[in-house]
């Protein structure tokens, strides 16, 4: 199971190197959100490598004080919830607070842990799920150092202790029971956190820098590098070998996201700088087509954020002065 970036991260990623500078507050929000996502992505990879069979990511349940779980894993003996923190540097636990020397205070960490644990216990009791409940806070970043007795208030796993998770999550012999519990918890998911909000940056689509970007360093690639028949090319910035088709597809997906609507072949040609014949081959093979003849537009196949009616498919982002958002 792969976890997906929320729309805010995807949108800001698409803007990088296409605008001269992001507003400071947006850049700060982006860095914090990205750091959290990278920690969760790393933990998802750990679960996969340790053979966790039934697990849920970003489970949100409204019935019990609006509880959000980063990860919930179902095993033969337990339902385990993991809260992931990608903090870096030295943290101190004193006077019932976790804080850094810089002054940052993680005020609600203990309360968040206790509320989530009690909420999960109530769910297990209500639906008669024959599993015990376990809760852990995982500090996933290798540079995180904890000072103080926070372990007396919650179960903590540090990066150096992640190997302990393997024995916790690899018990999957009660296949049908675990599957039933997984489906029951999944059916309770009712999103209440708006993680797919795009801020109004007052950036006009026509003012964005066009072109195809490197998938590694995200810098724009010279147009002349794309005019060849080779399957791979090398980024002149970071020297990374790139699949020519993949980077064009990425650029077209960014066009759809930043424009906020499906696009024509002509718009795709202008946006990427790639010859019309090459663009059309990619659009026909990888993108959804709508309309006929001169009115034909294209939208990406691979964007699968859930729309307001609960269905999956290409999204249309409303552009304009209002804030734009889509539910996951």
Coordinates of C-alpha atoms in Angstrom, one line a residue:
X1 CA 0.0 0.0 0.0
X2 CA 1.5 3.3 -1.1
X3 CA 0.6 6.5 0.7
X4 CA -0.1 9.5 -1.5
X5 CA 0.9 13.2 -1.1
X6 CA -2.0 15.5 -0.2
X7 CA -3.0 18.1 -2.8
X8 CA -1.2 20.9 -1.0
X9 CA 2.2 19.2 -1.3
X10 CA 1.5 18.1 -4.8
X11 CA 0.6 21.7 -5.8
X12 CA 3.6 23.4 -4.2
X13 CA 5.9 20.7 -5.7
X14 CA 4.5 21.5 -9.1
X15 CA 5.2 25.3 -8.6
X16 CA 8.9 24.8 -7.7
X17 CA 11.2 26.5 -10.2
X18 CA 8.1 27.8 -12.1
X19 CA 7.9 30.8 -9.8
X20 CA 10.7 33.0 -8.5
X21 CA 9.7 32.7 -4.9
X22 CA 7.0 31.4 -2.7
X23 CA 5.5 33.5 0.1
X24 CA 7.4 32.9 3.4
X25 CA 4.4 31.6 5.3
X26 CA 3.5 29.1 2.5
X27 CA 7.1 27.9 2.3
X28 CA 7.1 27.3 6.1
X29 CA 3.9 25.4 5.9
X30 CA 5.2 23.4 3.0
X31 CA 8.4 22.4 4.8
X32 CA 6.5 21.3 7.9
X33 CA 3.9 19.4 5.9
X34 CA 6.6 17.8 3.7
X35 CA 8.7 16.7 6.7
X36 CA 5.6 15.0 8.2
X37 CA 4.8 13.3 4.9
X38 CA 8.3 12.0 4.5
X39 CA 8.2 10.5 8.0
X40 CA 4.9 8.8 7.2
X41 CA 6.3 7.6 3.9
X42 CA 9.3 6.1 5.6
X43 CA 7.1 4.3 8.2
X44 CA 4.9 2.9 5.4
X45 CA 8.0 1.4 3.8
X46 CA 9.0 -0.1 7.1
X47 CA 5.6 -1.8 7.5
X48 CA 5.9 -3.2 4.0
X49 CA 9.4 -4.5 4.6
X50 CA 8.3 -6.2 7.8
X51 CA 5.4 -8.0 6.2
X52 CA 2.4 -6.1 7.7
X53 CA -0.6 -7.4 5.9
X54 CA -3.6 -5.3 7.1
X55 CA -3.0 -1.7 7.8
X56 CA -4.7 1.7 7.3
X57 CA -3.2 5.1 6.8
X58 CA -4.7 8.4 7.9
X59 CA -7.8 6.8 9.4
X60 CA -10.2 9.5 10.5
X61 CA -13.3 8.7 12.6
X62 CA -15.8 11.4 13.7
X63 CA -17.8 9.4 16.3
X64 CA -15.2 9.7 19.0
X65 CA -14.0 13.3 19.4
X66 CA -12.9 13.4 15.8
X67 CA -9.9 11.1 16.1
X68 CA -7.2 10.8 13.5
X69 CA -4.8 7.8 13.4
X70 CA -1.6 8.0 11.3
X71 CA -1.3 4.2 11.0
X72 CA -3.5 1.4 12.3
X73 CA -2.2 -2.2 12.0
X74 CA -4.3 -5.3 12.5
X75 CA -2.5 -8.4 13.6
X76 CA -3.5 -11.8 15.1
X77 CA -3.2 -10.5 18.7
X78 CA -3.7 -6.7 18.6
X79 CA -4.9 -3.6 16.8
X80 CA -1.9 -1.2 17.0
X81 CA -2.0 2.5 16.3
X82 CA 1.2 4.3 15.5
X83 CA 1.6 8.1 15.7
X84 CA 4.5 9.2 13.5
X85 CA 6.7 12.2 14.4
X86 CA 9.5 13.2 12.1
X87 CA 11.1 15.6 14.6
X88 CA 14.8 16.4 14.3
X89 CA 17.4 17.4 16.9
X90 CA 17.2 17.5 20.8
X91 CA 13.9 17.5 22.6
X92 CA 13.3 17.9 26.3
X93 CA 10.4 16.6 28.4
X94 CA 9.8 18.7 31.5
X95 CA 6.7 19.9 33.3
X96 CA 4.5 17.7 31.2
X97 CA 5.6 19.3 27.9
X98 CA 7.9 18.2 25.1
X99 CA 9.9 21.1 23.7
X100 CA 13.1 22.1 21.9
X101 CA 15.7 24.6 23.1
X102 CA 14.5 26.8 20.3
X103 CA 11.2 27.2 22.1
X104 CA 9.0 25.0 19.9
X105 CA 6.6 23.1 22.2
X106 CA 4.7 20.0 21.2
X107 CA 1.9 20.8 23.5
X108 CA -0.7 18.3 22.6
X109 CA 1.4 15.2 22.1
X110 CA 0.5 13.4 25.3
X111 CA -3.2 14.4 25.1
X112 CA -3.3 13.3 21.4
X113 CA -1.8 10.0 22.3
X114 CA -4.2 9.3 25.2
X115 CA -7.3 10.5 23.2
X116 CA -6.4 8.2 20.3
X117 CA -5.7 5.3 22.5
X118 CA -9.0 5.6 24.4
X119 CA -10.9 6.2 21.2
X120 CA -9.5 3.1 19.6
X121 CA -10.4 1.1 22.8
X122 CA -14.0 2.3 22.6
X123 CA -14.2 1.3 18.9
X124 CA -12.9 -2.2 19.7
X125 CA -15.4 -2.6 22.5
X126 CA -18.4 -1.2 20.5
X127 CA -17.8 -3.5 17.5
X128 CA -16.6 -6.5 19.6
X129 CA -13.3 -6.7 17.8
X130 CA -11.4 -9.5 19.5
X131 CA -8.1 -7.8 19.8
X132 CA -6.2 -5.9 22.4
X133 CA -5.3 -2.3 21.7
X134 CA -1.7 -1.0 21.6
X135 CA -0.5 2.5 21.0
X136 CA 3.0 3.9 20.1
X137 CA 4.6 7.2 19.2
X138 CA 7.4 6.6 16.7
X139 CA 10.1 9.2 16.4
X140 CA 11.2 8.2 12.9
X141 CA 14.1 10.7 12.2
X142 CA 17.6 9.4 13.1
X143 CA 18.7 12.7 14.5
X144 CA 15.9 12.9 17.1
X145 CA 17.3 12.8 20.7
X146 CA 15.0 12.6 23.7
X147 CA 15.9 14.0 27.1
X148 CA 13.6 13.4 30.1
X149 CA 11.2 10.7 31.2
X150 CA 8.6 10.9 28.4
X151 CA 8.4 7.1 28.3
X152 CA 6.6 7.1 31.6
X153 CA 3.6 8.7 29.8
X154 CA 3.5 6.8 26.6
X155 CA 5.0 4.0 24.6
X156 CA 7.9 5.4 22.5
X157 CA 9.9 3.9 19.6
X158 CA 13.0 5.7 18.4
X159 CA 14.6 5.2 15.0
X160 CA 17.2 2.9 16.6
X161 CA 14.5 0.8 18.0
X162 CA 12.3 0.4 14.8
X163 CA 13.5 -3.2 14.4
X164 CA 11.2 -4.0 17.3
X165 CA 8.2 -3.3 15.1
X166 CA 8.8 -6.4 13.0
X167 CA 7.6 -8.8 15.7
X168 CA 4.6 -6.6 16.4
X169 CA 3.2 -6.4 12.9
X170 CA 4.2 -9.7 11.2
X171 CA 1.6 -11.9 12.9
X172 CA -0.9 -12.5 10.1
X173 CA -2.1 -16.1 10.4
X174 CA -5.8 -15.3 11.2
X175 CA -6.3 -14.0 7.7
X176 CA -10.1 -13.8 7.5
X177 CA -10.5 -12.3 11.0
X178 CA -7.8 -9.7 10.4
X179 CA -9.4 -8.9 7.0
X180 CA -12.8 -8.4 8.6
X181 CA -11.4 -6.1 11.2
X182 CA -9.6 -4.1 8.5
X183 CA -12.7 -3.7 6.5
X184 CA -14.8 -2.7 9.5
X185 CA -12.3 0.0 10.5
X186 CA -12.0 1.2 6.9
X187 CA -15.8 1.5 6.7
X188 CA -15.7 3.9 9.7
X189 CA -13.4 6.3 7.9
X190 CA -15.0 9.7 7.6
X191 CA -12.6 12.5 6.8
X192 CA -12.8 15.6 8.8
X193 CA -9.3 17.0 8.3
X194 CA -8.9 19.1 5.2
X195 CA -5.4 18.0 4.1
X196 CA -6.1 18.9 0.4
X197 CA -6.3 22.7 0.6
X198 CA -4.6 24.8 -2.0
X199 CA -3.8 28.3 -0.8
X200 CA -4.7 31.4 -2.9
X201 CA -1.2 32.6 -3.9
X202 CA -2.4 35.2 -6.4
X203 CA -0.2 33.4 -9.1
X204 CA -1.5 33.6 -12.6
X205 CA -1.2 30.5 -14.7
X206 CA 0.1 32.6 -17.6
X207 CA 3.0 33.9 -15.5
X208 CA 4.4 30.4 -14.6
X209 CA 7.7 29.3 -16.2
X210 CA 6.9 26.6 -18.8
X211 CA 9.0 23.6 -19.6
X212 CA 9.8 20.0 -18.5
X213 CA 11.5 19.5 -15.2
X214 CA 13.9 17.0 -13.9
X215 CA 12.1 14.5 -11.6
X216 CA 15.2 14.5 -9.4
X217 CA 16.3 18.1 -8.8
X218 CA 13.1 19.7 -10.2
X219 CA 15.0 22.2 -12.3
X220 CA 13.8 23.0 -15.8
X221 CA 15.5 21.0 -18.6
X222 CA 16.7 22.7 -21.8
X223 CA 14.3 22.2 -24.6
X224 CA 17.0 21.0 -27.0
X225 CA 17.7 18.0 -24.7
X226 CA 14.2 16.7 -25.4
X227 CA 14.5 16.7 -29.2
X228 CA 16.0 13.3 -29.7
X229 CA 14.9 9.7 -30.2
X230 CA 16.6 8.3 -27.2
X231 CA 14.6 6.7 -24.3
X232 CA 16.8 8.3 -21.7
X233 CA 18.5 11.7 -21.3
X234 CA 20.8 13.2 -18.7
X235 CA 19.8 16.3 -16.7
X236 CA 22.4 19.0 -17.2
X237 CA 21.9 20.2 -13.6
X238 CA 22.2 17.1 -11.5
X239 CA 23.4 14.6 -14.1
X240 CA 20.6 12.2 -13.3
X241 CA 19.6 9.8 -16.1
X242 CA 15.9 10.4 -16.9
X243 CA 13.3 8.5 -18.8
X244 CA 12.2 10.9 -21.5
X245 CA 8.6 9.9 -21.6
X246 CA 8.2 9.9 -17.8
X247 CA 9.4 13.5 -17.4
X248 CA 7.1 14.7 -20.1
X249 CA 4.1 12.9 -18.5
X250 CA 5.0 14.6 -15.2
X251 CA 5.1 18.0 -16.9
X252 CA 1.7 17.4 -18.4
X253 CA 0.2 16.3 -15.0
X254 CA 1.6 19.6 -13.6
X255 CA 0.0 21.5 -16.4
X256 CA -3.4 20.0 -15.5
X257 CA -2.9 20.8 -11.8
X258 CA -1.6 24.3 -12.2
X259 CA -4.0 25.3 -15.0
X260 CA -6.9 23.9 -12.9
X261 CA -8.6 22.2 -15.9
X262 CA -8.1 19.8 -18.8
X263 CA -5.8 21.1 -21.6
X264 CA -5.6 21.0 -25.4
X265 CA -2.8 19.5 -27.5
X266 CA -1.7 23.0 -28.4
X267 CA -1.5 24.0 -24.7
X268 CA 0.5 20.9 -24.0
X269 CA 2.9 21.7 -26.8
X270 CA 3.4 25.3 -25.6
X271 CA 3.8 24.2 -22.0
X272 CA 6.4 21.5 -22.6
X273 CA 8.2 22.7 -25.7
X274 CA 7.9 19.2 -27.1
X275 CA 6.9 18.6 -30.8
X276 CA 3.2 18.1 -31.4
X277 CA 3.7 14.6 -32.8
X278 CA 5.5 13.4 -29.7
X279 CA 3.0 15.1 -27.3
X280 CA 0.0 13.5 -29.1
X281 CA 1.5 10.0 -28.8
X282 CA 1.9 10.5 -25.0
X283 CA -1.6 12.0 -24.6
X284 CA -3.3 9.2 -26.5
X285 CA -1.6 6.6 -24.4
X286 CA -1.5 8.0 -20.9
X287 CA -4.2 10.6 -20.6
X288 CA -8.0 10.7 -20.6
X289 CA -9.6 12.4 -23.6
X290 CA -12.8 14.3 -23.6
X291 CA -14.6 16.3 -26.3
X292 CA -14.3 16.0 -30.1
X293 CA -12.1 17.6 -32.7
X294 CA -11.2 21.2 -31.9
X295 CA -12.8 20.9 -28.5
X296 CA -10.8 17.9 -27.4
X297 CA -9.2 18.2 -24.0
X298 CA -7.0 16.0 -21.9
X299 CA -6.8 15.2 -18.2
X300 CA -4.4 12.8 -16.4
X301 CA -5.2 9.2 -15.6
X302 CA -3.0 9.0 -12.6
X303 CA -4.4 11.7 -10.3
X304 CA -6.8 9.8 -8.1
X305 CA -7.9 12.2 -5.4
X306 CA -11.4 11.6 -4.3
X307 CA -14.0 14.1 -5.4
X308 CA -16.8 15.4 -3.3
X309 CA -19.2 12.7 -4.6
X310 CA -16.9 10.0 -3.3
X311 CA -15.8 8.8 -6.8
X312 CA -12.3 8.5 -8.0
X313 CA -10.9 10.1 -11.1
X314 CA -9.4 13.2 -12.5
X315 CA -10.2 16.3 -10.5
X316 CA -11.1 19.7 -11.6
X317 CA -9.6 22.5 -9.4
X318 CA -11.7 25.6 -9.2
X319 CA -9.5 28.6 -10.0
X320 CA -10.1 32.1 -8.9
X321 CA -9.8 34.3 -5.8
X322 CA -11.4 31.8 -3.5
X323 CA -9.5 29.1 -1.7
X324 CA -9.4 25.8 -3.6
X325 CA -9.7 22.5 -1.9
X326 CA -10.6 18.9 -2.6
X327 CA -11.3 16.1 -0.1
X328 CA -9.0 13.1 -0.1

